[in-house]
Amino acid sequence: MKTEKIPYKIYLSESEMPTAWYNLRADMKKKPAPLLNPATLQPMKAEELAGVFCEDLIAQELDNDTPFFEIPEEIRSFYKMYRPAPLVRAYCLEEKLGTPAKIYYKFEGNNTSGSHKLNSAIAQAYYAKKQGLKGVTTETGAGQWGTALSMACSYFDLDCKVYMVKCSYEQKPFRREVMRTYGASVTPSPSMETEVGNKILAEHPGTTGSLGCAISEAVEKAVTSDGYRYVLGSVLNQVLLHQSVIGLETKTALDKYGIKPDIIIGCAGGGSNLGGLIAPFMGEKLRGEADYRIIAVEPASCPSFTRGVYAYDFCDTGKVCPMAKMYTLGCDFIPSANHAGGLRYHGMSSTLSELYDQGLMEAVSVKQTDVFEAAEYFARIEGILPAPESSHAIRVAIDEALKCKETGEEKTIVFGLTGTGYFDMVAYEKFHDGEMSDYIPTDEELKAYRAKLPKVN
Ligand SMILES: *Cc1c(COP(=O)(O)O)cnc(C)c1O
């Protein structure tokens, strides 16, 4: 095969960048379950979603058959400002670990928002603008999505209203200011601005909020404001579609050097970076052309794949969104307050849930102290200060590389390094001061949330 030494960074030229997103669902024989209207329990139709989401995005959301969607020229130009993202060969890490494994990571942190989320934010802002809307609303947890969306909205001159989970709003004032720099308005959630926010505050006074609750507020704001729609940074099929740009670039880069990965690893919150990274590889797997081990990594404190159930559930606490069939812990589940490492959504992408249910991918959960240990180790060796979310994938990539050290196998491991951790220094501080603990929910706790799942199936 190729004898050429693989460079530290495999870059693509502009002309090698993808011109179409790949829709993984087109190659699935058994499709992900449809979104349901909670009132009728019937599959959501485009017309019913039109009050909440943008038209073109609804079409992408509901399309299980079209394999490729052309990336509009305007979005491709924006991508060129910060893409292609490098695929890095982690030579330094391999050497330090003393592993025969070959480790690659796709680095998505090379933009101001600091994560892969900009890939979908710019697409969603583009379609909102194309529809002639005034603006969009959304929620943000750790703040990466809100930052990405505010950048995308300012590019297309759209108004951007962000509901930020209150504890992050207080813990991450710098994220908030980045969003305001790009012209977004940022409201701590739950707030008194919405009915659902008032209701949640009345039921749980002093709550520091949750993603599910901020989603409910953002949706309510969108449907009650003229010329606004709601946009979401993960979980949905359309987001996985946009994020396929990560996997397509990765595949092109690997193919250039004739490299075939054995193991592909990504962290999983709502599933968008993982769904995007694995898209073309899973496509080959679904078509019977190649086989890969694919591993989703989630926090032990929010273990939707590994300890959740595959069932219809609400996507938000206020139960205003459609229901999705997914691996879920129950829509009232909120990870314990000492959980710092992101990835705190109670559910999971319905596409990835279906693939996992069919046994086409694996999932593991990791404790946050182990995650931060890997994060710090990686920062010191590879130079990049990783986001806590990304560090879940780092942890498992290191663990797999250490297994290769024992067995002497020269496996090729690819993982997604979704972003940088500059705004997560409070969590790093806790880790350094020995104040970070691991809280893993008990079976009894999970059972109590599960008992409250809607009776649909
Ligand atoms: C949002 C985020 C994630 C998790 O979201 P997914 O939709 O599961 O990809 C992972 N890493 C970073 C840096 C993020 O900002």
CSV table of C-alpha atoms in Angstrom, one decimal, residues 64-435:
chain,number,residue,atom,x,y,z
A,64,ASN,CA,-35.6,9.5,5.0
A,65,ASP,CA,-34.8,8.8,1.3
A,66,THR,CA,-32.7,11.4,-0.4
A,67,PRO,CA,-29.1,10.5,0.1
A,68,PHE,CA,-27.4,13.8,-0.7
A,69,PHE,CA,-28.5,17.4,-0.2
A,70,GLU,CA,-26.4,20.0,-2.1
A,71,ILE,CA,-24.8,22.5,0.3
A,72,PRO,CA,-25.9,26.0,-0.9
A,73,GLU,CA,-23.1,28.2,-2.2
A,74,GLU,CA,-23.6,30.8,0.6
A,75,ILE,CA,-23.0,28.1,3.3
A,76,ARG,CA,-20.0,26.7,1.4
A,77,SER,CA,-18.4,30.1,1.4
A,78,PHE,CA,-19.0,30.4,5.1
A,79,TYR,CA,-17.5,26.9,5.7
A,80,LYS,CA,-14.4,28.1,3.9
A,81,MET,CA,-13.7,30.6,6.6
A,82,TYR,CA,-12.9,27.9,9.1
A,83,ARG,CA,-12.9,24.6,7.2
A,84,PRO,CA,-11.7,22.2,6.1
A,85,ALA,CA,-11.0,21.1,9.6
A,86,PRO,CA,-7.7,19.3,10.0
A,87,LEU,CA,-7.5,15.5,10.6
A,88,VAL,CA,-4.6,15.2,13.0
A,89,ARG,CA,-2.4,12.1,13.4
A,90,ALA,CA,-1.7,12.0,17.1
A,91,TYR,CA,1.9,10.9,16.8
A,92,CYS,CA,2.8,12.5,20.2
A,93,LEU,CA,0.0,10.8,22.0
A,94,GLU,CA,0.8,7.4,20.4
A,95,GLU,CA,4.4,7.7,21.5
A,96,LYS,CA,3.6,8.7,25.0
A,97,LEU,CA,1.2,5.8,25.4
A,98,GLY,CA,3.7,3.4,23.8
A,99,THR,CA,0.9,2.0,21.7
A,100,PRO,CA,1.1,0.3,18.3
A,101,ALA,CA,-2.3,1.8,17.5
A,102,LYS,CA,-2.5,4.7,15.0
A,103,ILE,CA,-4.6,7.5,16.4
A,104,TYR,CA,-6.3,10.3,14.4
A,105,TYR,CA,-8.6,13.0,15.5
A,106,LYS,CA,-10.8,15.4,13.6
A,107,PHE,CA,-10.4,18.8,15.2
A,108,GLU,CA,-13.6,20.9,15.1
A,109,GLY,CA,-12.5,23.6,17.5
A,110,ASN,CA,-10.9,26.0,15.0
A,111,ASN,CA,-13.5,28.7,15.0
A,112,THR,CA,-14.6,31.4,17.5
A,113,SER,CA,-17.5,29.4,18.8
A,114,GLY,CA,-15.0,26.7,19.6
A,115,SER,CA,-17.0,23.6,18.4
A,116,HIS,CA,-18.5,21.7,15.6
A,117,LYS,CA,-21.9,23.4,16.2
A,118,LEU,CA,-21.2,26.2,13.8
A,119,ASN,CA,-21.6,23.6,10.9
A,120,SER,CA,-25.3,23.4,11.5
A,121,ALA,CA,-25.8,26.9,12.9
A,122,ILE,CA,-24.8,28.5,9.6
A,123,ALA,CA,-27.1,26.1,7.7
A,124,GLN,CA,-30.1,26.8,9.9
A,125,ALA,CA,-29.5,30.6,9.8
A,126,TYR,CA,-29.3,30.4,6.0
A,127,TYR,CA,-32.6,28.7,5.6
A,128,ALA,CA,-34.3,31.1,8.1
A,129,LYS,CA,-33.0,34.0,6.1
A,130,LYS,CA,-34.1,32.4,2.8
A,131,GLN,CA,-37.6,32.1,4.2
A,132,GLY,CA,-37.6,35.8,5.0
A,133,LEU,CA,-37.8,35.4,8.8
A,134,LYS,CA,-36.8,38.2,11.2
A,135,GLY,CA,-35.1,35.9,13.6
A,136,VAL,CA,-34.7,32.6,15.5
A,137,THR,CA,-34.9,31.5,19.1
A,138,THR,CA,-33.0,28.7,20.7
A,139,GLU,CA,-31.7,27.3,24.0
A,140,THR,CA,-28.1,26.8,25.0
A,141,GLY,CA,-26.7,24.7,27.8
A,142,ALA,CA,-22.9,25.0,28.1
A,143,GLY,CA,-23.1,27.9,25.6
A,144,GLN,CA,-21.4,26.5,22.5
A,145,TRP,CA,-24.6,26.3,20.5
A,146,GLY,CA,-25.7,29.7,21.4
A,147,THR,CA,-22.3,31.1,20.5
A,148,ALA,CA,-22.3,29.3,17.2
A,149,LEU,CA,-25.9,30.4,16.4
A,150,SER,CA,-25.1,34.1,17.3
A,151,MET,CA,-22.2,34.0,14.9
A,152,ALA,CA,-24.3,32.5,12.1
A,153,CYS,CA,-27.2,34.9,12.7
A,154,SER,CA,-25.0,38.0,12.6
A,155,TYR,CA,-23.5,36.7,9.3
A,156,PHE,CA,-27.0,36.6,7.8
A,157,ASP,CA,-28.3,39.7,9.7
A,158,LEU,CA,-31.0,37.8,11.7
A,159,ASP,CA,-32.1,38.4,15.2
A,160,CYS,CA,-31.1,35.7,17.7
A,161,LYS,CA,-32.8,35.1,21.0
A,162,VAL,CA,-31.0,32.6,23.3
A,163,TYR,CA,-32.4,31.0,26.4
A,164,MET,CA,-29.3,30.0,28.4
A,165,VAL,CA,-29.6,27.4,31.2
A,166,LYS,CA,-29.3,29.6,34.4
A,167,CYS,CA,-26.4,27.8,36.0
A,168,SER,CA,-24.3,28.2,32.8
A,169,TYR,CA,-25.4,31.8,32.5
A,170,GLU,CA,-24.0,32.5,35.9
A,171,GLN,CA,-21.0,30.2,35.6
A,172,LYS,CA,-20.0,31.3,32.1
A,173,PRO,CA,-20.3,35.1,31.8
A,174,PHE,CA,-17.6,35.1,29.0
A,175,ARG,CA,-19.7,32.8,26.8
A,176,ARG,CA,-22.6,35.1,27.3
A,177,GLU,CA,-20.5,38.1,26.3
A,178,VAL,CA,-19.3,36.4,23.1
A,179,MET,CA,-22.9,35.9,22.1
A,180,ARG,CA,-23.7,39.5,22.8
A,181,THR,CA,-20.7,40.5,20.8
A,182,TYR,CA,-22.4,38.8,17.9
A,183,GLY,CA,-25.6,40.7,18.6
A,184,ALA,CA,-27.7,37.9,20.3
A,185,SER,CA,-29.9,38.6,23.3
A,186,VAL,CA,-29.3,36.1,26.1
A,187,THR,CA,-31.9,35.3,28.8
A,188,PRO,CA,-31.2,33.0,31.8
A,189,SER,CA,-33.7,30.1,31.8
A,190,PRO,CA,-36.1,29.5,33.4
A,191,SER,CA,-37.3,33.1,33.0
A,192,MET,CA,-40.4,35.1,33.6
A,193,GLU,CA,-40.6,35.9,29.9
A,194,THR,CA,-42.6,32.9,29.0
A,195,GLU,CA,-45.6,31.0,30.4
A,196,VAL,CA,-43.7,27.8,30.6
A,197,GLY,CA,-40.8,29.5,32.4
A,198,ASN,CA,-43.2,31.0,34.9
A,199,LYS,CA,-44.8,27.6,35.5
A,200,ILE,CA,-41.4,25.9,36.0
A,201,LEU,CA,-40.3,28.6,38.4
A,202,ALA,CA,-43.5,28.2,40.4
A,203,GLU,CA,-43.1,24.5,40.7
A,204,HIS,CA,-39.3,24.5,41.3
A,205,PRO,CA,-38.4,27.9,42.9
A,206,GLY,CA,-34.6,28.4,42.9
A,207,THR,CA,-34.0,25.9,40.1
A,208,THR,CA,-30.8,26.5,38.1
A,209,GLY,CA,-32.6,25.3,35.0
A,210,SER,CA,-32.0,22.5,32.5
A,211,LEU,CA,-31.7,22.1,28.7
A,212,GLY,CA,-35.2,20.6,28.5
A,213,CYS,CA,-36.7,23.6,30.2
A,214,ALA,CA,-34.8,26.2,28.1
A,215,ILE,CA,-36.0,24.3,25.0
A,216,SER,CA,-39.6,24.8,26.1
A,217,GLU,CA,-39.1,28.5,26.6
A,218,ALA,CA,-37.4,29.0,23.3
A,219,VAL,CA,-40.1,27.1,21.4
A,220,GLU,CA,-42.8,29.1,23.1
A,221,LYS,CA,-41.1,32.3,22.3
A,222,ALA,CA,-40.8,31.3,18.6
A,223,VAL,CA,-44.4,30.3,18.1
A,224,THR,CA,-45.7,33.4,19.9
A,225,SER,CA,-43.5,35.9,18.0
A,226,ASP,CA,-44.3,36.9,14.5
A,227,GLY,CA,-41.5,36.1,12.0
A,228,TYR,CA,-39.6,33.8,14.3
A,229,ARG,CA,-38.8,30.1,14.3
A,230,TYR,CA,-37.1,27.8,16.7
A,231,VAL,CA,-33.8,26.2,15.9
A,232,LEU,CA,-32.0,23.4,17.7
A,233,GLY,CA,-28.3,22.5,17.8
A,234,SER,CA,-28.4,18.8,18.2
A,235,VAL,CA,-30.7,15.7,18.3
A,236,LEU,CA,-32.7,16.4,15.2
A,237,ASN,CA,-32.1,14.6,11.8
A,238,GLN,CA,-31.4,17.9,10.1
A,239,VAL,CA,-28.5,18.7,12.5
A,240,LEU,CA,-27.0,15.2,11.8
A,241,LEU,CA,-27.3,15.9,8.1
A,242,HIS,CA,-25.4,19.2,8.3
A,243,GLN,CA,-22.8,17.7,10.6
A,244,SER,CA,-22.1,15.0,8.0
A,245,VAL,CA,-19.5,17.5,6.7
A,246,ILE,CA,-17.3,16.3,9.5
A,247,GLY,CA,-17.4,12.7,8.4
A,248,LEU,CA,-17.2,13.4,4.7
A,249,GLU,CA,-14.0,15.5,5.2
A,250,THR,CA,-12.6,12.8,7.4
A,251,LYS,CA,-13.3,10.1,4.9
A,252,THR,CA,-11.7,12.1,2.0
A,253,ALA,CA,-8.6,12.8,4.1
A,254,LEU,CA,-8.2,9.1,5.1
A,255,ASP,CA,-8.9,7.9,1.6
A,256,LYS,CA,-6.1,10.1,0.3
A,257,TYR,CA,-3.6,8.0,2.2
A,258,GLY,CA,-5.4,4.7,1.8
A,259,ILE,CA,-6.2,4.6,5.5
A,260,LYS,CA,-9.1,2.5,6.8
A,261,PRO,CA,-10.1,3.0,10.4
A,262,ASP,CA,-10.9,0.1,12.6
A,263,ILE,CA,-12.6,2.0,15.4
A,264,ILE,CA,-14.4,5.4,15.2
A,265,ILE,CA,-15.2,7.1,18.5
A,266,GLY,CA,-17.3,10.2,19.3
A,267,CYS,CA,-18.8,11.7,22.4
A,268,ALA,CA,-22.6,11.7,22.4
A,269,GLY,CA,-24.8,14.4,24.0
A,270,GLY,CA,-27.7,14.6,21.5
A,271,GLY,CA,-25.7,12.7,18.9
A,272,SER,CA,-24.9,15.4,16.3
A,273,ASN,CA,-21.1,15.3,16.1
A,274,LEU,CA,-21.1,11.5,16.3
A,275,GLY,CA,-23.8,11.2,13.7
A,276,GLY,CA,-21.9,13.5,11.5
A,277,LEU,CA,-18.5,11.9,12.0
A,278,ILE,CA,-19.7,8.4,11.4
A,279,ALA,CA,-22.2,9.2,8.5
A,280,PRO,CA,-20.2,8.1,5.5
A,281,PHE,CA,-18.6,5.1,7.4
A,282,MET,CA,-22.0,4.0,8.7
A,283,GLY,CA,-23.3,4.4,5.1
A,284,GLU,CA,-20.7,1.9,3.9
A,285,LYS,CA,-21.6,-0.4,6.8
A,286,LEU,CA,-25.3,-0.2,6.0
A,287,ARG,CA,-24.6,-1.0,2.3
A,288,GLY,CA,-22.4,-3.9,3.3
A,289,GLU,CA,-19.3,-2.4,1.7
A,290,ALA,CA,-17.1,-2.1,4.8
A,291,ASP,CA,-17.2,-2.7,8.6
A,292,TYR,CA,-16.2,-0.5,11.4
A,293,ARG,CA,-16.5,-0.5,15.2
A,294,ILE,CA,-18.3,2.6,16.1
A,295,ILE,CA,-18.4,3.7,19.8
A,296,ALA,CA,-20.6,6.4,21.3
A,297,VAL,CA,-19.2,7.8,24.6
A,298,GLU,CA,-21.5,9.3,27.2
A,299,PRO,CA,-21.2,10.5,30.7
A,300,ALA,CA,-21.9,8.0,33.5
A,301,SER,CA,-24.1,10.8,35.1
A,302,CYS,CA,-26.3,11.1,32.0
A,303,PRO,CA,-26.3,7.6,30.4
A,304,SER,CA,-29.1,7.6,27.9
A,305,PHE,CA,-27.7,4.9,25.6
A,306,THR,CA,-26.2,2.6,28.2
A,307,ARG,CA,-29.0,2.8,30.8
A,308,GLY,CA,-31.9,4.5,29.1
A,309,VAL,CA,-34.8,2.8,27.3
A,310,TYR,CA,-35.8,3.0,23.7
A,311,ALA,CA,-39.2,4.6,23.7
A,312,TYR,CA,-41.2,7.6,22.7
A,313,ASP,CA,-40.5,10.5,25.0
A,314,PHE,CA,-40.9,14.3,25.1
A,315,CYS,CA,-37.9,16.2,23.9
A,316,ASP,CA,-38.4,19.0,26.5
A,317,THR,CA,-39.5,19.4,30.1
A,318,GLY,CA,-42.5,21.6,29.2
A,319,LYS,CA,-43.7,18.9,26.7
A,320,VAL,CA,-44.4,21.5,24.0
A,321,CYS,CA,-42.2,19.7,21.3
A,322,PRO,CA,-43.1,16.7,19.3
A,323,MET,CA,-42.4,13.3,20.8
A,324,ALA,CA,-39.4,11.3,19.5
A,325,LYS,CA,-38.6,7.7,19.8
A,326,MET,CA,-35.1,7.5,21.3
A,327,TYR,CA,-32.9,6.1,24.0
A,328,THR,CA,-34.0,8.3,26.9
A,329,LEU,CA,-33.8,8.7,30.6
A,330,GLY,CA,-37.1,10.4,30.8
A,331,CYS,CA,-37.7,14.1,30.0
A,332,ASP,CA,-37.6,15.1,33.7
A,333,PHE,CA,-34.2,13.7,34.2
A,334,ILE,CA,-31.5,16.4,35.1
A,335,PRO,CA,-28.0,15.2,35.7
A,336,SER,CA,-26.8,15.9,39.3
A,337,ALA,CA,-25.5,19.4,40.0
A,338,ASN,CA,-21.9,18.3,40.3
A,339,HIS,CA,-21.8,17.1,36.7
A,340,ALA,CA,-19.6,19.6,34.8
A,341,GLY,CA,-18.8,17.8,31.7
A,342,GLY,CA,-21.6,18.8,29.2
A,343,LEU,CA,-23.6,16.1,27.3
A,344,ARG,CA,-26.5,16.5,29.7
A,345,TYR,CA,-29.5,15.9,27.5
A,346,HIS,CA,-31.9,13.3,28.7
A,347,GLY,CA,-32.4,11.7,25.2
A,348,MET,CA,-30.5,10.9,22.0
A,349,SER,CA,-30.8,11.4,18.3
A,350,SER,CA,-33.5,9.1,17.0
A,351,THR,CA,-31.3,8.1,14.0
A,352,LEU,CA,-28.5,7.0,16.3
A,353,SER,CA,-30.9,5.4,18.6
A,354,GLU,CA,-32.3,3.2,15.8
A,355,LEU,CA,-28.7,2.3,14.7
A,356,TYR,CA,-27.8,1.4,18.2
A,357,ASP,CA,-30.9,-0.6,18.7
A,358,GLN,CA,-30.0,-2.5,15.5
A,359,GLY,CA,-26.6,-3.3,17.0
A,360,LEU,CA,-24.7,-1.3,14.4
A,361,MET,CA,-22.9,0.8,17.0
A,362,GLU,CA,-21.7,0.4,20.6
A,363,ALA,CA,-21.9,2.8,23.6
A,364,VAL,CA,-19.9,3.2,26.7
A,365,SER,CA,-20.2,5.5,29.7
A,366,VAL,CA,-17.3,7.2,31.5
A,367,LYS,CA,-17.0,8.9,34.8
A,368,GLN,CA,-16.2,12.7,34.7
A,369,THR,CA,-13.0,12.4,36.8
A,370,ASP,CA,-11.7,9.9,34.3
A,371,VAL,CA,-12.7,12.2,31.5
A,372,PHE,CA,-10.8,15.2,33.0
A,373,GLU,CA,-7.8,13.1,33.7
A,374,ALA,CA,-7.8,12.2,29.9
A,375,ALA,CA,-8.4,15.9,29.0
A,376,GLU,CA,-5.4,17.1,31.0
A,377,TYR,CA,-3.2,14.3,29.7
A,378,PHE,CA,-4.2,15.1,26.1
A,379,ALA,CA,-3.7,18.9,26.6
A,380,ARG,CA,-0.2,18.3,27.9
A,381,ILE,CA,0.8,16.0,25.1
A,382,GLU,CA,-1.1,17.2,22.0
A,383,GLY,CA,-1.2,20.9,22.9
A,384,ILE,CA,-5.0,21.4,22.4
A,385,LEU,CA,-7.0,22.2,25.5
A,386,PRO,CA,-10.1,20.1,24.9
A,387,ALA,CA,-13.7,20.7,25.7
A,388,PRO,CA,-15.0,18.4,28.5
A,389,GLU,CA,-17.5,17.0,26.0
A,390,SER,CA,-14.8,16.1,23.5
A,391,SER,CA,-12.7,14.6,26.3
A,392,HIS,CA,-15.2,11.8,26.7
A,393,ALA,CA,-14.0,10.6,23.3
A,394,ILE,CA,-10.4,11.2,24.2
A,395,ARG,CA,-10.8,8.9,27.3
A,396,VAL,CA,-12.1,6.0,25.2
A,397,ALA,CA,-9.6,6.5,22.4
A,398,ILE,CA,-6.8,6.3,25.0
A,399,ASP,CA,-8.4,3.2,26.6
A,400,GLU,CA,-8.7,1.5,23.2
A,401,ALA,CA,-5.1,2.4,22.3
A,402,LEU,CA,-3.9,1.0,25.7
A,403,LYS,CA,-5.8,-2.3,24.9
A,404,CYS,CA,-3.8,-2.4,21.6
A,405,LYS,CA,-0.6,-2.0,23.7
A,406,GLU,CA,-1.5,-5.2,25.6
A,407,THR,CA,-2.5,-7.2,22.5
A,408,GLY,CA,0.1,-5.7,20.1
A,409,GLU,CA,-2.6,-4.9,17.6
A,410,GLU,CA,-1.9,-2.0,15.2
A,411,LYS,CA,-5.5,-0.7,15.1
A,412,THR,CA,-6.4,2.5,13.5
A,413,ILE,CA,-8.5,4.7,15.8
A,414,VAL,CA,-10.3,7.9,14.7
A,415,PHE,CA,-12.0,10.1,17.2
A,416,GLY,CA,-13.9,13.4,17.0
A,417,LEU,CA,-12.3,16.2,18.9
A,418,THR,CA,-15.4,18.4,18.9
A,419,GLY,CA,-14.1,21.6,20.5
A,420,THR,CA,-11.9,23.6,22.9
A,421,GLY,CA,-12.4,24.1,26.6
A,422,TYR,CA,-11.4,27.7,27.2
A,423,PHE,CA,-14.7,28.5,28.7
A,424,ASP,CA,-14.8,25.4,30.9
A,425,MET,CA,-12.0,26.5,33.3
A,426,VAL,CA,-14.4,26.4,36.3
A,427,ALA,CA,-14.7,22.6,35.7
A,428,TYR,CA,-11.0,22.2,35.2
A,429,GLU,CA,-10.4,24.2,38.4
A,430,LYS,CA,-12.6,21.8,40.3
A,431,PHE,CA,-10.7,18.9,38.9
A,432,HIS,CA,-7.3,20.4,39.8
A,433,ASP,CA,-8.5,21.3,43.3
A,434,GLY,CA,-9.7,17.7,43.9
A,435,GLU,CA,-13.2,18.9,44.2
